[in-house]
Amino acid sequence: MAKKLPVYMWEPLFNRLTRISTEYAHKVLGIIPSSLTRYIQNKTYNQKLECYFVREPLSVKEKRQLIQQIEIPNEIWRETKLEGLYVSDHARFRTKTNSGWRYYFVFSQKGYPSIKYQKKHYRANRLVYEAFYGNLDKDDVIHAKNGLKYDVRASNLEKTSREELGRLTGHKSKRRGVVFIGEHGELLDEFKSTREAEQVTLYNRNTICECCNNLRQNYHSIGYRAFMWADEYEELNA
């Protein structure tokens, strides 16, 4: 039997790498093996899932090349407070060079999404917010509406105070249970947190949280609203 080759999903907008199986890609993501192979060989961006499929972790150079070739309809670019550094509403960062554009990607530093520019580190969420919504005071903090710090797209950011942030996120100090349900509302599985749900189902936490908070009209990667907060599910089925 031929040895199965590894498959990874790389989400360039978040710089997140997740190892998956061919079976998962087929049964859950709806990508047949032959299509998956073409995605990998041609290094094609999957617009619906917002990811690339690769055989191994990417180098910095490869990441820059792949994030540069993405075409996002109606993407808006603004210059950040750092001269020469531009960011889009989808949180892609770039600078102008003599030969074109040099792209940067967000990475986690001490648990916060960051950008390294001219040998210094900056909080990516603050750069995006100020580019699209205006200046921040030093006491202002940025809250990710969907609860995922790594999602620094402009539409997901809001300004708040430290006191208000505590109110918004205080309930999360205790992990909130999540249920995985079938198309007809039947209970398939239950998890202690979105992190556990991500580890077991392999859906990313962004998708799980958006399902739980019912933030989308359509869930293309799943086909229906497959996750709910456990307490809300219990209330509906009491």
Short mmCIF file of C-alpha atoms in Angstrom, two decimals:
data_model
loop_
_atom_site.label_atom_id
_atom_site.label_comp_id
_atom_site.label_asym_id
_atom_site.label_seq_id
_atom_site.Cartn_x
_atom_site.Cartn_y
_atom_site.Cartn_z
CA MET A 1 0.00 0.00 0.00
CA ALA A 2 1.34 3.41 -0.97
CA LYS A 3 2.31 5.65 1.91
CA LYS A 4 -0.13 8.50 2.44
CA LEU A 5 1.46 11.88 1.90
CA PRO A 6 0.80 14.63 4.45
CA VAL A 7 -1.65 17.43 3.64
CA TYR A 8 -1.81 20.84 5.30
CA MET A 9 -4.24 23.75 5.09
CA TRP A 10 -2.46 27.10 5.25
CA GLU A 11 -4.72 30.11 5.87
CA PRO A 12 -2.60 33.05 4.67
CA LEU A 13 -4.82 35.80 6.09
CA PHE A 14 -4.22 34.36 9.57
CA ASN A 15 -0.92 32.57 8.88
CA ARG A 16 -2.39 29.38 10.36
CA LEU A 17 -1.23 25.90 9.37
CA THR A 18 -3.40 22.83 10.09
CA ARG A 19 -2.58 19.25 9.19
CA ILE A 20 -5.56 17.39 7.71
CA SER A 21 -6.24 14.05 6.05
CA THR A 22 -7.32 13.38 2.48
CA GLU A 23 -10.50 11.84 3.91
CA TYR A 24 -11.24 15.02 5.86
CA ALA A 25 -10.71 17.16 2.75
CA HIS A 26 -13.15 14.96 0.83
CA LYS A 27 -15.88 14.26 3.40
CA VAL A 28 -15.87 17.55 5.30
CA LEU A 29 -14.49 20.14 2.88
CA GLY A 30 -16.02 18.58 -0.21
CA ILE A 31 -12.76 18.36 -2.17
CA ILE A 32 -12.22 15.08 -4.01
CA PRO A 33 -8.68 13.61 -3.97
CA SER A 34 -7.93 14.50 -7.61
CA SER A 35 -8.92 18.14 -7.01
CA LEU A 36 -6.87 18.23 -3.82
CA THR A 37 -3.83 17.03 -5.76
CA ARG A 38 -4.33 19.79 -8.35
CA TYR A 39 -4.65 22.43 -5.62
CA ILE A 40 -1.34 21.25 -4.17
CA GLN A 41 0.54 20.90 -7.47
CA ASN A 42 -0.67 24.22 -8.90
CA LYS A 43 -0.49 26.10 -5.58
CA THR A 44 -4.01 27.39 -6.18
CA TYR A 45 -5.80 29.50 -3.56
CA ASN A 46 -9.20 28.14 -2.51
CA GLN A 47 -11.37 31.26 -2.34
CA LYS A 48 -14.23 29.61 -0.47
CA LEU A 49 -12.08 28.15 2.30
CA GLU A 50 -9.52 31.00 2.16
CA CYS A 51 -6.60 28.60 2.19
CA TYR A 52 -3.87 26.84 0.26
CA PHE A 53 -3.28 23.09 0.42
CA VAL A 54 0.38 22.09 0.74
CA ARG A 55 2.43 18.97 1.45
CA GLU A 56 4.76 20.50 4.04
CA PRO A 57 5.15 23.66 6.15
CA LEU A 58 6.13 26.67 4.07
CA SER A 59 9.23 28.82 4.26
CA VAL A 60 8.95 32.58 4.77
CA LYS A 61 9.80 33.13 1.10
CA GLU A 62 7.11 30.68 -0.04
CA LYS A 63 4.52 32.32 2.22
CA ARG A 64 5.29 35.74 0.75
CA GLN A 65 4.94 34.41 -2.78
CA LEU A 66 1.60 32.72 -2.08
CA ILE A 67 0.03 35.58 -0.14
CA GLN A 68 1.02 37.95 -2.95
CA GLN A 69 -0.80 35.99 -5.66
CA ILE A 70 -4.17 36.05 -3.87
CA GLU A 71 -6.85 38.10 -5.63
CA ILE A 72 -9.58 39.34 -3.28
CA PRO A 73 -12.54 41.13 -4.94
CA ASN A 74 -13.09 44.73 -3.77
CA GLU A 75 -10.13 44.62 -1.40
CA ILE A 76 -9.39 48.08 0.06
CA TRP A 77 -5.84 49.23 0.86
CA ARG A 78 -4.80 52.00 3.26
CA GLU A 79 -1.43 53.28 4.45
CA THR A 80 -0.81 52.56 8.12
CA LYS A 81 0.71 55.01 10.61
CA LEU A 82 4.07 53.42 9.70
CA GLU A 83 5.23 55.26 6.60
CA GLY A 84 5.37 53.00 3.57
CA LEU A 85 3.50 50.09 5.15
CA TYR A 86 0.05 49.43 3.66
CA VAL A 87 -2.70 47.16 4.91
CA SER A 88 -5.95 45.95 3.36
CA ASP A 89 -9.31 45.45 5.01
CA HIS A 90 -8.52 41.72 4.79
CA ALA A 91 -5.37 42.29 6.88
CA ARG A 92 -2.80 41.75 4.15
CA PHE A 93 0.29 43.90 4.70
CA ARG A 94 2.71 45.13 2.03
CA THR A 95 5.31 47.76 1.14
CA LYS A 96 6.30 49.21 -2.23
CA THR A 97 9.65 48.13 -3.69
CA ASN A 98 11.51 49.00 -6.88
CA SER A 99 10.22 45.83 -8.53
CA GLY A 100 6.68 45.75 -7.14
CA TRP A 101 5.33 44.88 -3.69
CA ARG A 102 6.81 43.04 -0.73
CA TYR A 103 4.19 41.24 1.37
CA TYR A 104 4.25 40.57 5.10
CA PHE A 105 2.22 38.14 7.15
CA VAL A 106 0.90 38.23 10.69
CA PHE A 107 2.45 36.01 13.35
CA SER A 108 1.77 35.45 17.03
CA GLN A 109 4.03 37.15 19.56
CA LYS A 110 3.19 36.54 23.23
CA GLY A 111 -0.32 35.57 22.18
CA TYR A 112 -0.97 38.69 20.09
CA PRO A 113 -1.08 39.00 16.27
CA SER A 114 1.98 41.01 15.26
CA ILE A 115 3.87 42.37 12.28
CA LYS A 116 7.63 42.84 12.01
CA TYR A 117 8.49 46.00 10.07
CA GLN A 118 11.90 47.64 9.83
CA LYS A 119 13.24 45.37 12.60
CA LYS A 120 10.50 46.33 15.06
CA HIS A 121 7.36 44.50 16.16
CA TYR A 122 3.90 46.06 16.08
CA ARG A 123 0.44 44.85 17.07
CA ALA A 124 -1.33 44.01 13.82
CA ASN A 125 -4.84 44.67 15.12
CA ARG A 126 -4.00 48.25 16.13
CA LEU A 127 -2.39 48.98 12.76
CA VAL A 128 -5.46 47.69 10.92
CA TYR A 129 -7.91 49.54 13.16
CA GLU A 130 -6.13 52.90 12.89
CA ALA A 131 -5.78 52.58 9.11
CA PHE A 132 -9.55 52.13 8.67
CA TYR A 133 -11.25 53.73 11.66
CA GLY A 134 -8.96 56.41 13.12
CA ASN A 135 -6.40 57.01 15.83
CA LEU A 136 -6.31 55.16 19.13
CA ASP A 137 -5.44 56.50 22.56
CA LYS A 138 -2.88 54.54 24.55
CA ASP A 139 -5.63 53.30 26.88
CA ASP A 140 -7.85 52.06 24.04
CA VAL A 141 -7.90 48.34 23.41
CA ILE A 142 -9.06 46.41 20.35
CA HIS A 143 -11.59 43.63 20.66
CA ALA A 144 -12.07 40.86 18.09
CA LYS A 145 -15.84 40.61 17.60
CA ASN A 146 -15.76 36.87 16.94
CA GLY A 147 -13.50 36.23 19.92
CA LEU A 148 -10.51 35.14 17.82
CA LYS A 149 -7.45 37.32 18.39
CA TYR A 150 -5.75 36.14 15.22
CA ASP A 151 -8.58 37.42 13.00
CA VAL A 152 -7.49 41.05 12.49
CA ARG A 153 -9.58 41.81 9.42
CA ALA A 154 -11.00 45.32 9.68
CA SER A 155 -14.61 44.12 9.85
CA ASN A 156 -13.80 42.04 12.95
CA LEU A 157 -12.27 44.84 15.04
CA GLU A 158 -13.87 47.27 17.46
CA LYS A 159 -12.43 49.79 19.91
CA THR A 160 -13.24 49.50 23.58
CA SER A 161 -11.87 50.29 27.04
CA ARG A 162 -10.15 47.79 29.32
CA GLU A 163 -13.17 47.84 31.61
CA GLU A 164 -15.58 47.18 28.76
CA LEU A 165 -13.31 44.45 27.38
CA GLY A 166 -13.50 42.73 30.73
CA ARG A 167 -17.28 42.79 30.51
CA LEU A 168 -17.24 41.49 26.93
CA THR A 169 -14.84 38.64 27.62
CA GLY A 170 -15.40 37.94 31.29
CA HIS A 171 -17.84 35.11 30.61
CA LYS A 172 -15.13 33.42 28.57
CA SER A 173 -12.89 33.01 31.61
CA LYS A 174 -15.00 29.89 32.12
CA ARG A 175 -14.90 27.82 28.97
CA ARG A 176 -18.23 27.71 27.16
CA GLY A 177 -19.39 24.36 25.90
CA VAL A 178 -20.02 23.73 22.19
CA VAL A 179 -22.29 21.20 20.50
CA PHE A 180 -21.79 19.74 17.02
CA ILE A 181 -25.15 19.12 15.35
CA GLY A 182 -26.35 17.44 12.16
CA GLU A 183 -28.29 19.06 9.34
CA HIS A 184 -31.59 18.13 10.97
CA GLY A 185 -30.63 19.36 14.45
CA GLU A 186 -29.56 16.01 15.89
CA LEU A 187 -26.72 16.11 18.44
CA LEU A 188 -23.53 14.58 16.98
CA ASP A 189 -20.97 15.51 19.64
CA GLU A 190 -20.31 17.90 22.52
CA PHE A 191 -17.10 19.69 23.51
CA LYS A 192 -15.87 21.68 26.51
CA SER A 193 -14.59 24.56 24.37
CA THR A 194 -14.13 25.83 20.82
CA ARG A 195 -10.49 24.75 21.04
CA GLU A 196 -11.47 21.16 21.74
CA ALA A 197 -14.08 21.30 18.96
CA GLU A 198 -11.38 22.50 16.56
CA GLN A 199 -8.99 19.71 17.55
CA VAL A 200 -11.59 16.97 17.08
CA THR A 201 -13.57 18.17 14.05
CA LEU A 202 -10.67 20.02 12.33
CA TYR A 203 -12.89 22.99 11.50
CA ASN A 204 -10.97 26.15 12.42
CA ARG A 205 -12.07 28.08 15.50
CA ASN A 206 -13.06 31.08 13.40
CA THR A 207 -15.71 29.00 11.62
CA ILE A 208 -16.85 27.36 14.87
CA CYS A 209 -17.22 30.70 16.69
CA GLU A 210 -19.07 32.28 13.77
CA CYS A 211 -21.46 29.32 13.78
CA CYS A 212 -22.01 29.55 17.55
CA ASN A 213 -22.61 33.30 17.36
CA ASN A 214 -24.70 32.90 14.16
CA LEU A 215 -22.69 35.60 12.37
CA ARG A 216 -23.14 34.34 8.80
CA GLN A 217 -26.10 33.85 6.49
CA ASN A 218 -24.28 31.01 4.72
CA TYR A 219 -21.70 28.54 6.00
CA HIS A 220 -20.04 27.48 2.77
CA SER A 221 -17.30 25.28 4.24
CA ILE A 222 -19.87 23.23 6.19
CA GLY A 223 -23.15 23.73 4.32
CA TYR A 224 -25.24 24.57 7.39
CA ARG A 225 -24.91 25.97 10.92
CA ALA A 226 -23.22 22.94 12.50
CA PHE A 227 -22.11 24.39 15.86
CA MET A 228 -24.01 26.06 18.71
CA TRP A 229 -23.18 27.08 22.27
CA ALA A 230 -24.21 24.16 24.47
CA ASP A 231 -26.33 26.28 26.81
CA GLU A 232 -28.27 27.78 23.88
CA TYR A 233 -28.82 24.32 22.39
CA GLU A 234 -30.16 23.09 25.74
CA GLU A 235 -32.56 26.03 25.95
CA LEU A 236 -33.91 25.31 22.46
CA ASN A 237 -34.41 21.65 23.28
CA ALA A 238 -35.65 22.01 26.85
#
